[in-house]
Amino acid sequence: MPPDLLTSRDVTEIICHRDGEAVTVGRFLAQAATLAARLPEHGQAVNICADRYAALVGFAAALWRGHPTLLGARPGAATQAEGAYLLADAPQPDATLPVVLVDLACGPGTFAPPAIPADRIAAIAFTSGSTGAPTAHPKPWGSLVQGAAAAAARFGLRAQDGSPASLVATVPPQHMYGFETTLMLPLHAAVAIHAGASFFPGDVLAALEAVPPRRILITTPLHLRVLLAEGRRPPDLLAVISATAPLSREMAGAVERDWGAPMLEIYGATEAGSMASRRSATEDTWLPYEGITIRPGLAEIPGLGAVTLSDAVEPVGEGRFRLLGRVADLVKLGGKRASLADLNRVLATVPGVQDGVFLAPRDLERNPAARLAAIVVAPGRSATEILGALRGRLDPAFLPRRLEMVDELPRDSLGKLPRAALARLVQEEP
């Protein structure tokens, strides 16, 4: 397989909007080359840059030097990786690994993008470990480039599709979803990222105001819920894209109604990356990206081959499929089956429920007396009221025997819920 360039874009194109300045691809290449020359001869990068552009330069420099970047690695996993070092945009006085500061210095001259062998491992993505120990998944450069090209074609982000799009993201570049959309797309699609942190509603709205039109918001259901509750309409958007957790049709409809932008959703997994998309307000089924085939238990990914899926899918014709939920989330009670994801969606429709999740006990398969639990955030509502509302919406077999009312769920920055943290809330062994 022939090599792919670090970036396929012209040096005059804009790759980032940072502190009111438009950064060109040419300047980016000079900064990445300058940083690459400062990196150790061998190693693996743990990129912790908070500034998204610094993270992009750090990733490119590590790749230029021949080093993979570890994505989503917990501190323990990172310190055990051979030759691991930190790429940071601020001093790290308590670091246990060597630190290289990404200072965005720029050496003299111009730099052409290097050719990267397609089979070189550019990144190693670790699963979140929400249901167990994190697992490493190597990502060959050629597969990442093909994935970026497929996403650009699906979302109209190629040069022939119009003026460059501006991407504002609430997700960190260290997560596979944020990495694919805000580090890989700028290298191989007609987009420019916004560099600053955009997590709180005010930050997100300010960032969208600061970038040129054809704006796209890259976000999650957790962040969308907060943004919609804020009640302020953002500037005109080309689209809103969500991933990391199922998005309800009600929330998707609210985005399209209140913001006047198509609400698009990505289906993906750490093991395989982004694989399919849908318009969530109007579509229940998913359409795989060009070149990707998805069937029960398996996905065929260009550059990766056959990847085992953790989700149950149902083909519905014309290449499309319906997502039934994670295989591990399918539960059987009283001879009936349900997915925890579907139960969570029903719980979210109960008036007053701001957040909530069903939890299956560890012994559900072997203990005939075992039943589901639920943990709910619903200020002003009682557990009795929530349970009463669920009786009209769920089969009795799936009603929670235990319903814990809490102030908030222990979600991480992407909205994920570690199993161990949930188990502690219901005093269950993790």
Short mmCIF file of C-alpha atoms in Angstrom, two decimals, residues 168-170 194 196-211 217 223 226-235 259:
data_model
loop_
_atom_site.label_atom_id
_atom_site.label_comp_id
_atom_site.label_asym_id
_atom_site.label_seq_id
_atom_site.Cartn_x
_atom_site.Cartn_y
_atom_site.Cartn_z
CA VAL A 168 -15.98 23.87 17.15
CA ALA A 169 -15.84 20.86 19.47
CA THR A 170 -16.83 20.15 23.06
CA HIS A 194 -11.19 26.24 16.68
CA GLY A 196 -9.74 27.07 22.37
CA ALA A 197 -11.50 25.03 25.02
CA SER A 198 -15.26 24.83 24.43
CA PHE A 199 -16.99 22.99 27.23
CA PHE A 200 -19.35 25.34 29.07
CA PRO A 201 -22.30 26.82 27.12
CA GLY A 202 -20.84 30.33 27.12
CA ASP A 203 -17.52 29.02 25.78
CA VAL A 204 -19.25 27.09 23.01
CA LEU A 205 -21.37 30.04 21.88
CA ALA A 206 -18.39 32.41 21.98
CA ALA A 207 -16.30 29.97 19.95
CA LEU A 208 -19.00 29.62 17.31
CA GLU A 209 -19.29 33.39 17.07
CA ALA A 210 -15.50 33.65 16.61
CA VAL A 211 -15.23 31.42 13.54
CA LEU A 217 -20.57 21.87 16.29
CA HIS A 223 -23.32 18.68 26.21
CA VAL A 226 -26.93 21.61 28.69
CA LEU A 227 -26.74 23.81 25.59
CA LEU A 228 -30.44 23.41 24.81
CA ALA A 229 -31.35 24.17 28.42
CA GLU A 230 -29.39 27.42 28.14
CA GLY A 231 -32.05 28.64 25.70
CA ARG A 232 -29.69 30.74 23.56
CA ARG A 233 -29.60 30.14 19.82
CA PRO A 234 -26.09 29.83 18.37
CA PRO A 235 -25.06 31.56 15.13
CA TRP A 259 -31.23 25.95 16.06
#
